[in-house]
PDB file of C-alpha atoms and ligand atoms in Angstrom:
ATOM      1  CA  MET A 906      10.047 -21.970 168.032  1.00  0.00           C
ATOM      2  CA  THR A 907      12.607 -20.260 170.261  1.00  0.00           C
ATOM      3  CA  GLU A 908      12.796 -20.863 174.019  1.00  0.00           C
ATOM      4  CA  LYS A 909      12.075 -17.160 174.631  1.00  0.00           C
ATOM      5  CA  PHE A 910       8.939 -17.319 172.460  1.00  0.00           C
ATOM      6  CA  VAL A 911       7.643 -20.449 174.242  1.00  0.00           C
ATOM      7  CA  ARG A 912       8.337 -18.844 177.627  1.00  0.00           C
ATOM      8  CA  GLU A 913       6.456 -15.658 176.785  1.00  0.00           C
ATOM      9  CA  LYS A 914       3.337 -17.748 176.110  1.00  0.00           C
ATOM     10  CA  LEU A 915       3.350 -19.283 179.619  1.00  0.00           C
ATOM     11  CA  PRO A 916       1.233 -17.905 182.504  1.00  0.00           C
ATOM     12  CA  ALA A 917       3.142 -15.357 184.629  1.00  0.00           C
ATOM     13  CA  SER A 918       3.167 -17.577 187.760  1.00  0.00           C
ATOM     14  CA  ILE A 919       4.826 -20.471 185.884  1.00  0.00           C
ATOM     15  CA  ARG A 920       7.315 -18.088 184.286  1.00  0.00           C
ATOM     16  CA  ALA A 921       8.237 -16.714 187.700  1.00  0.00           C
ATOM     17  CA  HIS A 922       8.686 -20.248 189.050  1.00  0.00           C
ATOM     18  CA  ILE A 923      10.964 -21.212 186.135  1.00  0.00           C
ATOM     19  CA  GLU A 924      13.024 -18.068 186.690  1.00  0.00           C
ATOM     20  CA  LEU A 925      13.368 -18.884 190.380  1.00  0.00           C
ATOM     21  CA  LEU A 926      14.575 -22.419 189.587  1.00  0.00           C
ATOM     22  CA  GLU A 927      17.039 -21.027 187.060  1.00  0.00           C
ATOM     23  CA  ARG A 928      18.423 -18.585 189.590  1.00  0.00           C
ATOM     24  CA  MET A 929      18.771 -21.417 192.121  1.00  0.00           C
ATOM     25  CA  ARG A 930      20.667 -23.476 189.564  1.00  0.00           C
ATOM     26  CA  GLN A 931      22.969 -20.570 188.702  1.00  0.00           C
ATOM     27  CA  ASP A 932      23.638 -19.829 192.381  1.00  0.00           C
ATOM     28  CA  PHE A 933      24.317 -23.485 193.089  1.00  0.00           C
ATOM     29  CA  VAL A 934      26.856 -23.767 190.261  1.00  0.00           C
ATOM     30  CA  ALA A 935      28.520 -20.487 191.263  1.00  0.00           C
ATOM     31  CA  ASN A 936      28.718 -21.506 194.950  1.00  0.00           C
ATOM     32  CA  VAL A 937      30.090 -24.985 194.257  1.00  0.00           C
ATOM     33  CA  SER A 938      32.693 -23.558 191.869  1.00  0.00           C
ATOM     34  CA  HIS A 939      33.705 -20.965 194.394  1.00  0.00           C
ATOM     35  CA  GLU A 940      34.005 -23.522 197.215  1.00  0.00           C
ATOM     36  CA  LEU A 941      36.169 -25.790 195.056  1.00  0.00           C
ATOM     37  CA  ARG A 942      38.648 -23.062 194.240  1.00  0.00           C
ATOM     38  CA  THR A 943      40.509 -22.906 197.564  1.00  0.00           C
ATOM     39  CA  PRO A 944      41.034 -26.650 198.119  1.00  0.00           C
ATOM     40  CA  LEU A 945      42.144 -26.991 194.512  1.00  0.00           C
ATOM     41  CA  THR A 946      44.697 -24.178 194.923  1.00  0.00           C
ATOM     42  CA  VAL A 947      46.114 -25.971 197.988  1.00  0.00           C
ATOM     43  CA  ILE A 948      46.331 -29.329 196.176  1.00  0.00           C
ATOM     44  CA  ARG A 949      47.980 -27.681 193.179  1.00  0.00           C
ATOM     45  CA  GLY A 950      50.545 -25.949 195.396  1.00  0.00           C
ATOM     46  CA  TYR A 951      51.565 -29.242 197.033  1.00  0.00           C
ATOM     47  CA  VAL A 952      51.685 -31.129 193.728  1.00  0.00           C
ATOM     48  CA  GLU A 953      53.955 -28.433 192.240  1.00  0.00           C
ATOM     49  CA  LEU A 954      56.172 -28.521 195.314  1.00  0.00           C
ATOM     50  CA  LEU A 955      56.498 -32.308 195.290  1.00  0.00           C
ATOM     51  CA  LYS A 956      57.012 -32.464 191.545  1.00  0.00           C
ATOM     52  CA  ASP A 957      60.025 -30.166 191.849  1.00  0.00           C
ATOM     53  CA  GLN A 958      61.721 -32.206 194.604  1.00  0.00           C
ATOM     54  CA  PRO A 959      64.972 -33.745 193.244  1.00  0.00           C
ATOM     55  CA  GLU A 960      64.162 -37.183 194.730  1.00  0.00           C
ATOM     56  CA  PHE A 961      60.850 -37.300 192.842  1.00  0.00           C
ATOM     57  CA  GLN A 962      62.127 -35.823 189.573  1.00  0.00           C
ATOM     58  CA  THR A 963      64.166 -38.920 188.837  1.00  0.00           C
ATOM     59  CA  SER A 964      61.855 -41.500 190.421  1.00  0.00           C
ATOM     60  CA  ARG A 965      59.129 -43.624 188.846  1.00  0.00           C
ATOM     61  CA  TYR A 966      56.642 -41.222 190.464  1.00  0.00           C
ATOM     62  CA  ALA A 967      57.708 -38.338 188.209  1.00  0.00           C
ATOM     63  CA  PRO A 968      55.097 -39.029 185.452  1.00  0.00           C
ATOM     64  CA  MET A 969      52.405 -39.340 188.140  1.00  0.00           C
ATOM     65  CA  PHE A 970      53.130 -35.841 189.441  1.00  0.00           C
ATOM     66  CA  THR A 971      53.114 -34.443 185.909  1.00  0.00           C
ATOM     67  CA  HIS A 972      49.754 -36.133 185.323  1.00  0.00           C
ATOM     68  CA  MET A 973      48.328 -34.852 188.621  1.00  0.00           C
ATOM     69  CA  LEU A 974      49.455 -31.325 187.819  1.00  0.00           C
ATOM     70  CA  GLU A 975      47.859 -31.466 184.350  1.00  0.00           C
ATOM     71  CA  HIS A 976      44.562 -32.508 185.898  1.00  0.00           C
ATOM     72  CA  THR A 977      44.610 -29.901 188.653  1.00  0.00           C
ATOM     73  CA  LEU A 978      45.265 -27.243 185.998  1.00  0.00           C
ATOM     74  CA  ARG A 979      42.364 -28.584 183.941  1.00  0.00           C
ATOM     75  CA  MET A 980      40.079 -28.494 186.948  1.00  0.00           C
ATOM     76  CA  GLY A 981      41.201 -24.918 187.596  1.00  0.00           C
ATOM     77  CA  HIS A 982      40.230 -23.916 184.035  1.00  0.00           C
ATOM     78  CA  LEU A 983      36.886 -25.655 184.445  1.00  0.00           C
ATOM     79  CA  ILE A 984      36.170 -23.758 187.674  1.00  0.00           C
ATOM     80  CA  ASP A 985      37.195 -20.434 186.097  1.00  0.00           C
ATOM     81  CA  ASP A 986      34.921 -21.075 183.102  1.00  0.00           C
ATOM     82  CA  LEU A 987      32.001 -22.135 185.343  1.00  0.00           C
ATOM     83  CA  LEU A 988      32.366 -18.964 187.410  1.00  0.00           C
ATOM     84  CA  LEU A 989      32.544 -16.761 184.316  1.00  0.00           C
ATOM     85  CA  LEU A 990      29.516 -18.488 182.789  1.00  0.00           C
ATOM     86  CA  SER A 991      27.499 -18.140 186.024  1.00  0.00           C
ATOM     87  CA  HIS A 992      28.379 -14.459 186.105  1.00  0.00           C
ATOM     88  CA  LEU A 993      27.333 -13.997 182.472  1.00  0.00           C
ATOM     89  CA  GLU A 994      24.082 -15.911 182.985  1.00  0.00           C
ATOM     90  CA  SER A 995      23.144 -13.787 185.962  1.00  0.00           C
ATOM     91  CA  HIS A 996      23.938 -10.558 184.065  1.00  0.00           C
ATOM     92  CA  GLU A 997      22.080 -11.309 180.863  1.00  0.00           C
ATOM     93  CA  GLN A 998      21.189  -7.713 180.100  1.00  0.00           C
ATOM     94  CA  GLU A 999      23.264  -5.805 177.573  1.00  0.00           C
ATOM     95  CA  VAL A1000      26.383  -3.997 178.762  1.00  0.00           C
ATOM     96  CA  GLU A1001      25.378  -0.336 178.900  1.00  0.00           C
ATOM     97  CA  VAL A1002      28.363   1.405 180.427  1.00  0.00           C
ATOM     98  CA  GLY A1003      31.482  -0.267 179.146  1.00  0.00           C
ATOM     99  CA  GLU A1004      35.091   0.803 178.825  1.00  0.00           C
ATOM    100  CA  VAL A1005      36.933   1.538 175.589  1.00  0.00           C
ATOM    101  CA  VAL A1006      38.486  -1.773 174.643  1.00  0.00           C
ATOM    102  CA  ASP A1007      41.521  -1.726 172.372  1.00  0.00           C
ATOM    103  CA  VAL A1008      40.483  -4.804 170.390  1.00  0.00           C
ATOM    104  CA  PRO A1009      43.579  -4.916 168.102  1.00  0.00           C
ATOM    105  CA  ALA A1010      45.927  -4.886 171.140  1.00  0.00           C
ATOM    106  CA  LEU A1011      43.827  -7.631 172.765  1.00  0.00           C
ATOM    107  CA  LEU A1012      43.942  -9.699 169.588  1.00  0.00           C
ATOM    108  CA  PHE A1013      47.755  -9.416 169.332  1.00  0.00           C
ATOM    109  CA  ARG A1014      48.056 -10.882 172.829  1.00  0.00           C
ATOM    110  CA  VAL A1015      45.587 -13.699 172.159  1.00  0.00           C
ATOM    111  CA  VAL A1016      47.348 -14.533 168.882  1.00  0.00           C
ATOM    112  CA  ASP A1017      50.646 -14.783 170.786  1.00  0.00           C
ATOM    113  CA  ASP A1018      49.037 -17.277 173.181  1.00  0.00           C
ATOM    114  CA  ALA A1019      47.597 -19.191 170.215  1.00  0.00           C
ATOM    115  CA  LYS A1020      51.071 -19.429 168.623  1.00  0.00           C
ATOM    116  CA  ASN A1021      52.469 -20.823 171.878  1.00  0.00           C
ATOM    117  CA  ILE A1022      49.670 -23.351 172.071  1.00  0.00           C
ATOM    118  CA  SER A1023      50.260 -24.374 168.461  1.00  0.00           C
ATOM    119  CA  GLY A1024      53.964 -24.982 169.272  1.00  0.00           C
ATOM    120  CA  ASP A1025      55.351 -27.871 167.245  1.00  0.00           C
ATOM    121  CA  ASN A1026      52.118 -28.101 165.271  1.00  0.00           C
ATOM    122  CA  GLU A1027      53.312 -25.075 163.288  1.00  0.00           C
ATOM    123  CA  HIS A1028      49.941 -23.623 162.356  1.00  0.00           C
ATOM    124  CA  HIS A1029      49.986 -20.635 160.017  1.00  0.00           C
ATOM    125  CA  ILE A1030      48.224 -18.004 162.087  1.00  0.00           C
ATOM    126  CA  THR A1031      47.578 -14.586 160.528  1.00  0.00           C
ATOM    127  CA  LEU A1032      45.925 -11.549 162.067  1.00  0.00           C
ATOM    128  CA  THR A1033      44.504  -8.687 160.016  1.00  0.00           C
ATOM    129  CA  ALA A1034      43.215  -5.961 162.337  1.00  0.00           C
ATOM    130  CA  ASP A1035      42.218  -2.342 161.797  1.00  0.00           C
ATOM    131  CA  SER A1036      44.243  -0.602 164.508  1.00  0.00           C
ATOM    132  CA  ASN A1037      41.670   2.213 164.898  1.00  0.00           C
ATOM    133  CA  LEU A1038      38.793  -0.097 165.678  1.00  0.00           C
ATOM    134  CA  LYS A1039      38.018  -0.015 169.397  1.00  0.00           C
ATOM    135  CA  LEU A1040      34.829  -1.203 171.060  1.00  0.00           C
ATOM    136  CA  ILE A1041      32.781  -0.085 174.039  1.00  0.00           C
ATOM    137  CA  GLY A1042      32.399  -3.158 176.198  1.00  0.00           C
ATOM    138  CA  ILE A1043      33.844  -5.288 178.970  1.00  0.00           C
ATOM    139  CA  LYS A1044      37.495  -6.074 178.300  1.00  0.00           C
ATOM    140  CA  GLU A1045      37.684  -9.368 180.202  1.00  0.00           C
ATOM    141  CA  GLU A1046      34.540 -10.682 178.526  1.00  0.00           C
ATOM    142  CA  LEU A1047      35.734  -9.705 175.052  1.00  0.00           C
ATOM    143  CA  LYS A1048      39.138 -11.265 175.746  1.00  0.00           C
ATOM    144  CA  SER A1049      37.400 -14.499 176.666  1.00  0.00           C
ATOM    145  CA  LEU A1050      35.305 -14.371 173.480  1.00  0.00           C
ATOM    146  CA  PHE A1051      38.322 -13.833 171.168  1.00  0.00           C
ATOM    147  CA  SER A1052      40.492 -16.264 173.060  1.00  0.00           C
ATOM    148  CA  ASN A1053      37.924 -19.092 173.017  1.00  0.00           C
ATOM    149  CA  LEU A1054      37.311 -18.754 169.278  1.00  0.00           C
ATOM    150  CA  ILE A1055      40.978 -18.366 168.283  1.00  0.00           C
ATOM    151  CA  ILE A1056      42.264 -21.136 170.537  1.00  0.00           C
ATOM    152  CA  ASN A1057      39.482 -23.469 169.355  1.00  0.00           C
ATOM    153  CA  ALA A1058      40.573 -22.802 165.769  1.00  0.00           C
ATOM    154  CA  VAL A1059      44.104 -23.938 166.684  1.00  0.00           C
ATOM    155  CA  LYS A1060      42.906 -26.940 168.737  1.00  0.00           C
ATOM    156  CA  TYR A1061      40.621 -28.247 166.022  1.00  0.00           C
ATOM    157  CA  THR A1062      42.992 -27.700 163.093  1.00  0.00           C
ATOM    158  CA  PRO A1063      45.573 -30.379 162.359  1.00  0.00           C
ATOM    159  CA  LYS A1064      49.304 -29.691 162.147  1.00  0.00           C
ATOM    160  CA  GLN A1065      50.418 -26.947 159.746  1.00  0.00           C
ATOM    161  CA  GLY A1066      46.839 -25.924 158.996  1.00  0.00           C
ATOM    162  CA  SER A1067      45.859 -22.252 158.710  1.00  0.00           C
ATOM    163  CA  VAL A1068      43.974 -19.885 160.976  1.00  0.00           C
ATOM    164  CA  PHE A1069      42.950 -16.456 159.645  1.00  0.00           C
ATOM    165  CA  ILE A1070      41.769 -13.803 162.104  1.00  0.00           C
ATOM    166  CA  HIS A1071      40.134 -10.557 160.946  1.00  0.00           C
ATOM    167  CA  TRP A1072      38.912  -7.455 162.768  1.00  0.00           C
ATOM    168  CA  GLU A1073      37.565  -4.807 160.403  1.00  0.00           C
ATOM    169  CA  VAL A1074      34.500  -2.889 159.242  1.00  0.00           C
ATOM    170  CA  VAL A1075      32.526  -4.865 156.667  1.00  0.00           C
ATOM    171  CA  ASP A1076      29.437  -3.302 155.055  1.00  0.00           C
ATOM    172  CA  GLY A1077      29.362  -0.606 157.747  1.00  0.00           C
ATOM    173  CA  GLN A1078      29.607  -3.054 160.655  1.00  0.00           C
ATOM    174  CA  PRO A1079      32.542  -3.982 162.927  1.00  0.00           C
ATOM    175  CA  VAL A1080      33.198  -7.640 162.288  1.00  0.00           C
ATOM    176  CA  PHE A1081      35.464 -10.167 163.977  1.00  0.00           C
ATOM    177  CA  PHE A1082      35.951 -13.520 162.341  1.00  0.00           C
ATOM    178  CA  VAL A1083      38.213 -16.492 162.703  1.00  0.00           C
ATOM    179  CA  LYS A1084      38.459 -18.971 159.878  1.00  0.00           C
ATOM    180  CA  ASP A1085      40.332 -22.263 160.067  1.00  0.00           C
ATOM    181  CA  THR A1086      41.166 -25.108 157.736  1.00  0.00           C
ATOM    182  CA  GLY A1087      40.482 -27.658 160.460  1.00  0.00           C
ATOM    183  CA  ILE A1088      38.336 -30.710 161.072  1.00  0.00           C
ATOM    184  CA  GLY A1089      35.044 -28.810 160.676  1.00  0.00           C
ATOM    185  CA  ILE A1090      31.714 -29.573 162.317  1.00  0.00           C
ATOM    186  CA  ALA A1091      28.995 -31.749 160.749  1.00  0.00           C
ATOM    187  CA  LYS A1092      25.755 -29.886 160.035  1.00  0.00           C
ATOM    188  CA  LYS A1093      23.720 -31.910 162.545  1.00  0.00           C
ATOM    189  CA  HIS A1094      25.821 -30.593 165.468  1.00  0.00           C
ATOM    190  CA  LEU A1095      25.631 -26.897 164.579  1.00  0.00           C
ATOM    191  CA  PRO A1096      22.277 -26.072 166.239  1.00  0.00           C
ATOM    192  CA  ARG A1097      23.547 -27.386 169.604  1.00  0.00           C
ATOM    193  CA  ILE A1098      27.215 -26.431 169.452  1.00  0.00           C
ATOM    194  CA  THR A1099      26.929 -23.418 171.814  1.00  0.00           C
ATOM    195  CA  GLU A1100      25.203 -25.430 174.575  1.00  0.00           C
ATOM    196  CA  ARG A1101      27.136 -25.987 177.807  1.00  0.00           C
ATOM    197  CA  PHE A1102      29.282 -29.145 177.603  1.00  0.00           C
ATOM    198  CA  TYR A1103      28.133 -30.008 174.088  1.00  0.00           C
ATOM    199  CA  ARG A1104      31.117 -31.491 172.274  1.00  0.00           C
ATOM    200  CA  VAL A1105      31.299 -33.280 168.944  1.00  0.00           C
ATOM    201  CA  ASP A1106      34.087 -35.535 170.173  1.00  0.00           C
ATOM    202  CA  LYS A1107      34.368 -35.625 173.977  1.00  0.00           C
ATOM    203  CA  ALA A1108      37.723 -37.449 174.016  1.00  0.00           C
ATOM    204  CA  ARG A1109      39.357 -35.013 171.587  1.00  0.00           C
ATOM    205  CA  SER A1110      38.037 -32.007 173.479  1.00  0.00           C
ATOM    206  CA  ARG A1111      39.398 -33.336 176.810  1.00  0.00           C
ATOM    207  CA  GLU A1112      42.736 -34.288 175.260  1.00  0.00           C
ATOM    208  CA  SER A1113      43.189 -30.719 174.056  1.00  0.00           C
ATOM    209  CA  GLY A1114      42.369 -29.371 177.533  1.00  0.00           C
ATOM    210  CA  GLY A1115      38.885 -28.129 176.611  1.00  0.00           C
ATOM    211  CA  THR A1116      36.244 -27.486 179.271  1.00  0.00           C
ATOM    212  CA  GLY A1117      33.249 -27.749 176.932  1.00  0.00           C
ATOM    213  CA  LEU A1118      32.111 -24.282 178.047  1.00  0.00           C
ATOM    214  CA  GLY A1119      33.981 -22.030 175.596  1.00  0.00           C
ATOM    215  CA  LEU A1120      31.228 -21.540 173.031  1.00  0.00           C
ATOM    216  CA  ALA A1121      28.558 -21.136 175.732  1.00  0.00           C
ATOM    217  CA  ILE A1122      30.669 -18.273 177.127  1.00  0.00           C
ATOM    218  CA  VAL A1123      31.085 -16.826 173.621  1.00  0.00           C
ATOM    219  CA  LYS A1124      27.308 -16.903 173.072  1.00  0.00           C
ATOM    220  CA  HIS A1125      26.643 -14.926 176.272  1.00  0.00           C
ATOM    221  CA  VAL A1126      29.388 -12.353 175.665  1.00  0.00           C
ATOM    222  CA  VAL A1127      28.069 -11.807 172.140  1.00  0.00           C
ATOM    223  CA  LEU A1128      24.538 -11.191 173.481  1.00  0.00           C
ATOM    224  CA  ARG A1129      25.773  -8.787 176.147  1.00  0.00           C
ATOM    225  CA  HIS A1130      27.576  -6.762 173.467  1.00  0.00           C
ATOM    226  CA  GLU A1131      24.507  -6.688 171.164  1.00  0.00           C
ATOM    227  CA  ALA A1132      26.419  -8.678 168.580  1.00  0.00           C
ATOM    228  CA  GLU A1133      25.419 -11.625 166.427  1.00  0.00           C
ATOM    229  CA  LEU A1134      27.283 -14.925 166.240  1.00  0.00           C
ATOM    230  CA  ARG A1135      27.367 -16.819 162.932  1.00  0.00           C
ATOM    231  CA  ILE A1136      28.896 -20.237 162.559  1.00  0.00           C
ATOM    232  CA  GLU A1137      29.668 -21.772 159.183  1.00  0.00           C
ATOM    233  CA  SER A1138      31.413 -25.098 158.965  1.00  0.00           C
ATOM    234  CA  LYS A1139      32.026 -28.021 156.657  1.00  0.00           C
ATOM    235  CA  LEU A1140      33.223 -31.367 157.907  1.00  0.00           C
ATOM    236  CA  HIS A1141      36.923 -31.962 157.018  1.00  0.00           C
ATOM    237  CA  GLU A1142      37.173 -28.511 155.405  1.00  0.00           C
ATOM    238  CA  GLY A1143      37.095 -26.013 158.259  1.00  0.00           C
ATOM    239  CA  SER A1144      34.998 -23.522 160.169  1.00  0.00           C
ATOM    240  CA  THR A1145      34.361 -19.797 160.326  1.00  0.00           C
ATOM    241  CA  PHE A1146      33.058 -18.137 163.477  1.00  0.00           C
ATOM    242  CA  THR A1147      31.880 -14.560 162.884  1.00  0.00           C
ATOM    243  CA  CYS A1148      30.789 -11.916 165.411  1.00  0.00           C
ATOM    244  CA  LEU A1149      28.989  -8.903 163.982  1.00  0.00           C
ATOM    245  CA  PHE A1150      28.923  -5.922 166.354  1.00  0.00           C
ATOM    246  CA  PRO A1151      26.608  -2.927 166.001  1.00  0.00           C
ATOM    247  CA  MET A1152      28.195   0.334 164.790  1.00  0.00           C
ATOM    248  CA  SER A1153      26.909   1.977 167.998  1.00  0.00           C
ATOM    249  CA  ARG A1154      29.475  -0.059 169.975  1.00  0.00           C
ATOM    250  CA  LEU A1155      32.447   1.534 168.230  1.00  0.00           C
ATOM    251  CA  ALA A1156      34.439   3.903 170.434  1.00  0.00           C
ATOM    252  CA  ASN A1157      34.264   7.581 169.396  1.00  0.00           C
ATOM    253  CA  GLY A1158      36.416   8.568 166.478  1.00  0.00           C
ATOM    254  CA  ALA A1159      37.068   4.960 165.562  1.00  0.00           C
ATOM    255  CA  LYS A1160      34.657   4.837 162.651  1.00  0.00           C
ATOM    256  CA  SER A1161      37.007   4.381 159.720  1.00  0.00           C
TER     257      SER A1161
HETATM  258  P1  LIG B1277      35.745 -27.351 174.095  1.00  0.00           P
HETATM  259  O1  LIG B1277      36.343 -26.995 175.386  1.00  0.00           O
HETATM  260  O2  LIG B1277      35.302 -28.787 174.017  1.00  0.00           O
HETATM  261  O3  LIG B1277      36.560 -26.916 172.923  1.00  0.00           O
HETATM  262  P2  LIG B1277      33.775 -25.386 173.241  1.00  0.00           P
HETATM  263  O4  LIG B1277      32.494 -24.973 173.874  1.00  0.00           O
HETATM  264  O5  LIG B1277      34.796 -24.333 172.999  1.00  0.00           O
HETATM  265  O6  LIG B1277      34.346 -26.552 174.108  1.00  0.00           O
HETATM  266  O7  LIG B1277      33.422 -26.049 171.844  1.00  0.00           O
HETATM  267  C1  LIG B1277      32.389 -27.029 171.810  1.00  0.00           C
HETATM  268  C2  LIG B1277      32.678 -28.037 170.714  1.00  0.00           C
HETATM  269  O8  LIG B1277      32.570 -27.398 169.431  1.00  0.00           O
HETATM  270  C3  LIG B1277      34.084 -28.626 170.730  1.00  0.00           C
HETATM  271  O9  LIG B1277      34.188 -29.712 171.619  1.00  0.00           O
HETATM  272  C4  LIG B1277      34.268 -29.052 169.285  1.00  0.00           C
HETATM  273  O10 LIG B1277      33.643 -30.300 169.075  1.00  0.00           O
HETATM  274  C5  LIG B1277      33.471 -27.985 168.515  1.00  0.00           C
HETATM  275  N1  LIG B1277      34.320 -26.904 167.978  1.00  0.00           N
HETATM  276  C6  LIG B1277      34.502 -25.659 168.503  1.00  0.00           C
HETATM  277  N2  LIG B1277      35.291 -24.913 167.722  1.00  0.00           N
HETATM  278  C7  LIG B1277      35.626 -25.685 166.658  1.00  0.00           C
HETATM  279  C8  LIG B1277      36.431 -25.483 165.480  1.00  0.00           C
HETATM  280  N3  LIG B1277      37.038 -24.320 165.224  1.00  0.00           N
HETATM  281  N4  LIG B1277      36.524 -26.520 164.601  1.00  0.00           N
HETATM  282  C9  LIG B1277      35.900 -27.695 164.839  1.00  0.00           C
HETATM  283  N5  LIG B1277      35.140 -27.948 165.932  1.00  0.00           N
HETATM  284  C10 LIG B1277      35.004 -26.968 166.826  1.00  0.00           C
END
């Protein structure tokens, strides 16, 4: 039974109360995240400044500054993701008036980032994109969707593994998918994998700089763009994350 189905069966007064509590929770998270942003920016500025001082660069404190900077950057990503998620949760309705988003151009940029992140791990990353296929939507949200899925594929695929990214029309529907030959996800985790902060291996996720919010963001962006998210995975073999968009979201003249 889905949460939505259970909720629809409740008396209206209880439903209204639950909605109020949810809004309070969302506002609280958004406000805290917002308040943390400024002090964190100040701390980060000072850490960067100190780290670059010649007397510290050669001292025994040097690794401490590097460590502090890593953690302030991680906290910054966490705050950004929390703010984006709060925004998405408070705008659950579908995007009606979007812009024309050049998905192939967006994907080229994300793939570049993914190659940088892969670095010495030398993943084989290939992108196959139909250059005519543009979507009506919100560019920043779609960028976050593609980036979370592609960067996850790199993070959870061991050295020299492969990541295949496709953007094309399949059976009359615009489809984005990313397939990796990585560590995979055991079946028991799949139903909960898009929940906030749900991680299969907390230590590994933190080590790779993950916030634990990526797939929750993906789920919301997919809903707002009337798409469907499918996740297929086999432990030790790899995963495929697929987003199926409705034809109605294609920008005019893009239907190839
Ligand atoms: P994180 O920041 O931890 O990567 P996400 O919400 O993006 O958070 O992903 C949640 C969890 O799903 C991850 O911690 C990881 O356990 C699992 N996961 C996501 N993508 C993949 C993938 N491509 N291969 C294997 N596991 C994955």
